Amino acid sequence: MAGTVLSSGTIPGASPDATPDPITLADSLMIEAGWSPANFGEAGPNPPYLRIGGKLWVTLTEFEPCFSSFHRDRVLFRSKVSMAEHLQKYDQIMIDPLAFEECYGPGEGTEATFPFGSWLSIRAVEFDGLQLWGRRHGRVVLPLEPLAIASAIWLRNAGAPAIA
């Protein structure tokens, strides 16, 4: 479902006035989607890892970006979690430079390539990446590939209204 606009969600058990602590993408998949550590890859300098995949809908004309288990965990299939559905539980994301350096090579984790270390509002999930917005940075697109480094992606629900 390309261009799915996300809305602000809440974390179960959190009071509406509380700002929960940030959580890594890996931890959020274990808590929210019921994944276990076996769903993630460990081979590399910054584990855990996941795969970026997609779901084809019954019509075979719609493709939805999703997080996919690194290992097959359902006989022939992998667990898949819709990116849009999972990320709507959070309204902000912060990317560690390690995610870009591991995907694109040394030197790619600089402020010239992406606003690292800043909380960015999640606007939409699209084929070319996540549409984000930051007060100091304006509109930003995060490619999907760095999301595979699940330990370098931080999520939180700041309690602020979602940007439409």
mmCIF file of C-alpha atoms in Angstrom:
data_model
loop_
_atom_site.group_PDB
_atom_site.id
_atom_site.type_symbol
_atom_site.label_atom_id
_atom_site.label_comp_id
_atom_site.label_asym_id
_atom_site.label_seq_id
_atom_site.Cartn_x
_atom_site.Cartn_y
_atom_site.Cartn_z
ATOM 1 C CA MET A 1 0.000 0.000 0.000
ATOM 2 C CA ALA A 2 2.296 2.689 -1.277
ATOM 3 C CA GLY A 3 1.882 6.126 0.182
ATOM 4 C CA THR A 4 0.159 4.917 3.337
ATOM 5 C CA VAL A 5 -0.116 7.910 5.641
ATOM 6 C CA LEU A 6 0.596 7.085 9.247
ATOM 7 C CA SER A 7 -1.196 8.457 12.253
ATOM 8 C CA SER A 8 -0.019 8.714 15.806
ATOM 9 C CA GLY A 9 -0.614 5.574 17.864
ATOM 10 C CA THR A 10 -0.162 4.653 21.479
ATOM 11 C CA ILE A 11 1.892 1.976 23.142
ATOM 12 C CA PRO A 12 -0.272 -0.498 25.094
ATOM 13 C CA GLY A 13 -0.045 0.093 28.821
ATOM 14 C CA ALA A 14 1.369 3.611 28.512
ATOM 15 C CA SER A 15 -0.602 6.467 29.991
ATOM 16 C CA PRO A 16 -1.722 9.064 27.434
ATOM 17 C CA ASP A 17 0.343 11.789 29.137
ATOM 18 C CA ALA A 18 3.555 9.755 29.375
ATOM 19 C CA THR A 19 6.373 9.938 26.851
ATOM 20 C CA PRO A 20 7.704 6.374 26.613
ATOM 21 C CA ASP A 21 11.400 5.713 26.375
ATOM 22 C CA PRO A 22 12.804 5.179 22.888
ATOM 23 C CA ILE A 23 12.961 1.577 21.689
ATOM 24 C CA THR A 24 14.961 -0.050 18.911
ATOM 25 C CA LEU A 25 13.172 -1.419 15.869
ATOM 26 C CA ALA A 26 14.283 -4.937 16.873
ATOM 27 C CA ASP A 27 12.814 -4.603 20.367
ATOM 28 C CA SER A 28 9.580 -3.139 18.999
ATOM 29 C CA LEU A 29 9.145 -6.141 16.662
ATOM 30 C CA MET A 30 9.725 -8.533 19.559
ATOM 31 C CA ILE A 31 7.217 -6.708 21.774
ATOM 32 C CA GLU A 32 4.549 -5.687 19.261
ATOM 33 C CA ALA A 33 4.771 -8.462 16.630
ATOM 34 C CA GLY A 34 5.788 -11.335 18.901
ATOM 35 C CA TRP A 35 9.072 -12.031 17.119
ATOM 36 C CA SER A 36 11.833 -13.881 18.944
ATOM 37 C CA PRO A 37 15.600 -13.365 18.675
ATOM 38 C CA ALA A 38 15.571 -16.275 16.170
ATOM 39 C CA ASN A 39 13.783 -14.021 13.647
ATOM 40 C CA PHE A 40 16.860 -11.790 13.387
ATOM 41 C CA GLY A 41 20.244 -12.292 11.774
ATOM 42 C CA GLU A 42 23.353 -12.011 13.934
ATOM 43 C CA ALA A 43 26.163 -12.136 11.332
ATOM 44 C CA GLY A 44 27.686 -8.676 11.104
ATOM 45 C CA PRO A 45 29.059 -5.826 13.169
ATOM 46 C CA ASN A 46 25.729 -4.350 14.390
ATOM 47 C CA PRO A 47 23.173 -7.118 14.977
ATOM 48 C CA PRO A 48 20.294 -7.785 15.074
ATOM 49 C CA TYR A 49 19.325 -7.659 11.396
ATOM 50 C CA LEU A 50 16.045 -8.146 9.573
ATOM 51 C CA ARG A 51 15.052 -8.321 5.933
ATOM 52 C CA ILE A 52 13.094 -5.696 4.072
ATOM 53 C CA GLY A 53 10.482 -7.400 1.960
ATOM 54 C CA GLY A 54 7.025 -6.935 0.625
ATOM 55 C CA LYS A 55 3.584 -8.449 0.505
ATOM 56 C CA LEU A 56 1.594 -8.908 -2.655
ATOM 57 C CA TRP A 57 -2.110 -8.529 -2.133
ATOM 58 C CA VAL A 58 -4.724 -10.854 -3.623
ATOM 59 C CA THR A 59 -5.102 -8.640 -6.689
ATOM 60 C CA LEU A 60 -1.344 -8.969 -7.344
ATOM 61 C CA THR A 61 -1.293 -5.287 -8.266
ATOM 62 C CA GLU A 62 -0.540 -3.846 -4.829
ATOM 63 C CA PHE A 63 2.796 -4.284 -3.100
ATOM 64 C CA GLU A 64 3.282 -3.315 0.525
ATOM 65 C CA PRO A 65 6.736 -2.819 2.096
ATOM 66 C CA CYS A 66 7.185 -5.004 5.170
ATOM 67 C CA PHE A 67 9.687 -6.174 7.756
ATOM 68 C CA SER A 68 10.536 -9.809 7.126
ATOM 69 C CA SER A 69 12.093 -12.413 9.382
ATOM 70 C CA PHE A 70 15.752 -12.990 8.602
ATOM 71 C CA HIS A 71 15.265 -16.756 8.943
ATOM 72 C CA ARG A 72 12.420 -18.928 7.725
ATOM 73 C CA ASP A 73 10.220 -19.513 10.721
ATOM 74 C CA ARG A 74 7.017 -20.943 9.273
ATOM 75 C CA VAL A 75 8.172 -24.008 7.333
ATOM 76 C CA LEU A 76 8.536 -22.431 3.857
ATOM 77 C CA PHE A 77 7.551 -18.883 4.754
ATOM 78 C CA ARG A 78 8.979 -15.973 6.689
ATOM 79 C CA SER A 79 7.103 -13.861 9.205
ATOM 80 C CA LYS A 80 6.177 -10.544 7.629
ATOM 81 C CA VAL A 81 4.989 -7.404 9.392
ATOM 82 C CA SER A 82 3.550 -4.468 7.484
ATOM 83 C CA MET A 83 5.815 -1.423 7.863
ATOM 84 C CA ALA A 84 2.863 0.962 7.801
ATOM 85 C CA GLU A 85 0.943 -0.959 10.474
ATOM 86 C CA HIS A 86 3.978 -1.400 12.705
ATOM 87 C CA LEU A 87 5.272 2.163 12.424
ATOM 88 C CA GLN A 88 1.862 3.738 13.061
ATOM 89 C CA LYS A 89 2.342 2.719 16.710
ATOM 90 C CA TYR A 90 5.135 5.302 16.849
ATOM 91 C CA ASP A 91 5.264 8.866 15.633
ATOM 92 C CA GLN A 92 9.006 9.537 15.581
ATOM 93 C CA ILE A 93 12.132 7.795 14.354
ATOM 94 C CA MET A 94 15.848 8.448 14.847
ATOM 95 C CA ILE A 95 18.545 6.836 12.717
ATOM 96 C CA ASP A 96 22.029 5.986 13.972
ATOM 97 C CA PRO A 97 24.803 6.698 11.429
ATOM 98 C CA LEU A 98 25.830 3.017 11.707
ATOM 99 C CA ALA A 99 22.757 2.073 9.642
ATOM 100 C CA PHE A 100 23.964 4.096 6.632
ATOM 101 C CA GLU A 101 27.614 3.115 7.015
ATOM 102 C CA GLU A 102 26.775 -0.569 7.111
ATOM 103 C CA CYS A 103 24.461 -0.313 4.074
ATOM 104 C CA TYR A 104 26.342 2.159 1.908
ATOM 105 C CA GLY A 105 29.938 2.092 3.158
ATOM 106 C CA PRO A 106 32.269 4.097 5.396
ATOM 107 C CA GLY A 107 31.785 7.841 5.417
ATOM 108 C CA GLU A 108 28.075 7.675 4.544
ATOM 109 C CA GLY A 109 26.965 8.304 8.145
ATOM 110 C CA THR A 110 27.472 12.077 8.049
ATOM 111 C CA GLU A 111 25.118 15.024 8.380
ATOM 112 C CA ALA A 112 25.649 15.654 4.662
ATOM 113 C CA THR A 113 23.799 12.418 3.807
ATOM 114 C CA PHE A 114 21.010 12.378 6.430
ATOM 115 C CA PRO A 115 19.980 14.187 9.657
ATOM 116 C CA PHE A 116 21.317 11.569 12.098
ATOM 117 C CA GLY A 117 20.632 11.898 15.810
ATOM 118 C CA SER A 118 17.456 13.942 15.279
ATOM 119 C CA TRP A 119 13.936 12.776 16.029
ATOM 120 C CA LEU A 120 11.965 12.937 12.795
ATOM 121 C CA SER A 121 8.182 12.624 12.459
ATOM 122 C CA ILE A 122 6.996 9.651 10.433
ATOM 123 C CA ARG A 123 4.692 10.830 7.652
ATOM 124 C CA ALA A 124 4.248 7.919 5.209
ATOM 125 C CA VAL A 125 5.639 4.579 4.011
ATOM 126 C CA GLU A 126 6.296 4.462 0.273
ATOM 127 C CA PHE A 127 8.219 2.306 -2.210
ATOM 128 C CA ASP A 128 11.204 4.649 -2.219
ATOM 129 C CA GLY A 129 11.382 4.903 1.573
ATOM 130 C CA LEU A 130 9.888 6.529 4.626
ATOM 131 C CA GLN A 131 8.661 10.080 4.251
ATOM 132 C CA LEU A 132 9.851 11.965 7.345
ATOM 133 C CA TRP A 133 9.722 15.523 8.598
ATOM 134 C CA GLY A 134 11.944 17.420 10.996
ATOM 135 C CA ARG A 135 11.619 20.985 12.262
ATOM 136 C CA ARG A 136 15.190 21.870 11.392
ATOM 137 C CA HIS A 137 15.470 19.617 8.344
ATOM 138 C CA GLY A 138 12.123 19.847 6.574
ATOM 139 C CA ARG A 139 11.061 16.893 4.429
ATOM 140 C CA VAL A 140 13.418 13.922 4.441
ATOM 141 C CA VAL A 141 13.233 10.511 2.735
ATOM 142 C CA LEU A 142 14.798 7.541 4.515
ATOM 143 C CA PRO A 143 15.593 4.713 2.068
ATOM 144 C CA LEU A 144 14.227 1.322 3.190
ATOM 145 C CA GLU A 145 17.611 -0.470 3.197
ATOM 146 C CA PRO A 146 18.986 1.049 6.453
ATOM 147 C CA LEU A 147 15.919 -0.253 8.319
ATOM 148 C CA ALA A 148 17.484 -3.734 8.033
ATOM 149 C CA ILE A 149 19.987 -2.744 10.748
ATOM 150 C CA ALA A 150 17.311 -3.049 13.440
ATOM 151 C CA SER A 151 19.687 -2.132 16.276
ATOM 152 C CA ALA A 152 20.425 1.301 14.731
ATOM 153 C CA ILE A 153 16.806 2.453 14.324
ATOM 154 C CA TRP A 154 15.116 4.092 17.299
ATOM 155 C CA LEU A 155 11.369 4.652 17.634
ATOM 156 C CA ARG A 156 9.233 6.563 20.114
ATOM 157 C CA ASN A 157 5.776 7.945 20.546
ATOM 158 C CA ALA A 158 6.340 11.488 21.728
ATOM 159 C CA GLY A 159 2.643 12.090 22.292
ATOM 160 C CA ALA A 160 2.578 14.890 19.732
ATOM 161 C CA PRO A 161 -0.204 14.976 17.184
ATOM 162 C CA ALA A 162 0.701 13.366 13.856
ATOM 163 C CA ILE A 163 1.473 15.629 10.950
ATOM 164 C CA ALA A 164 -0.996 15.137 8.132
#
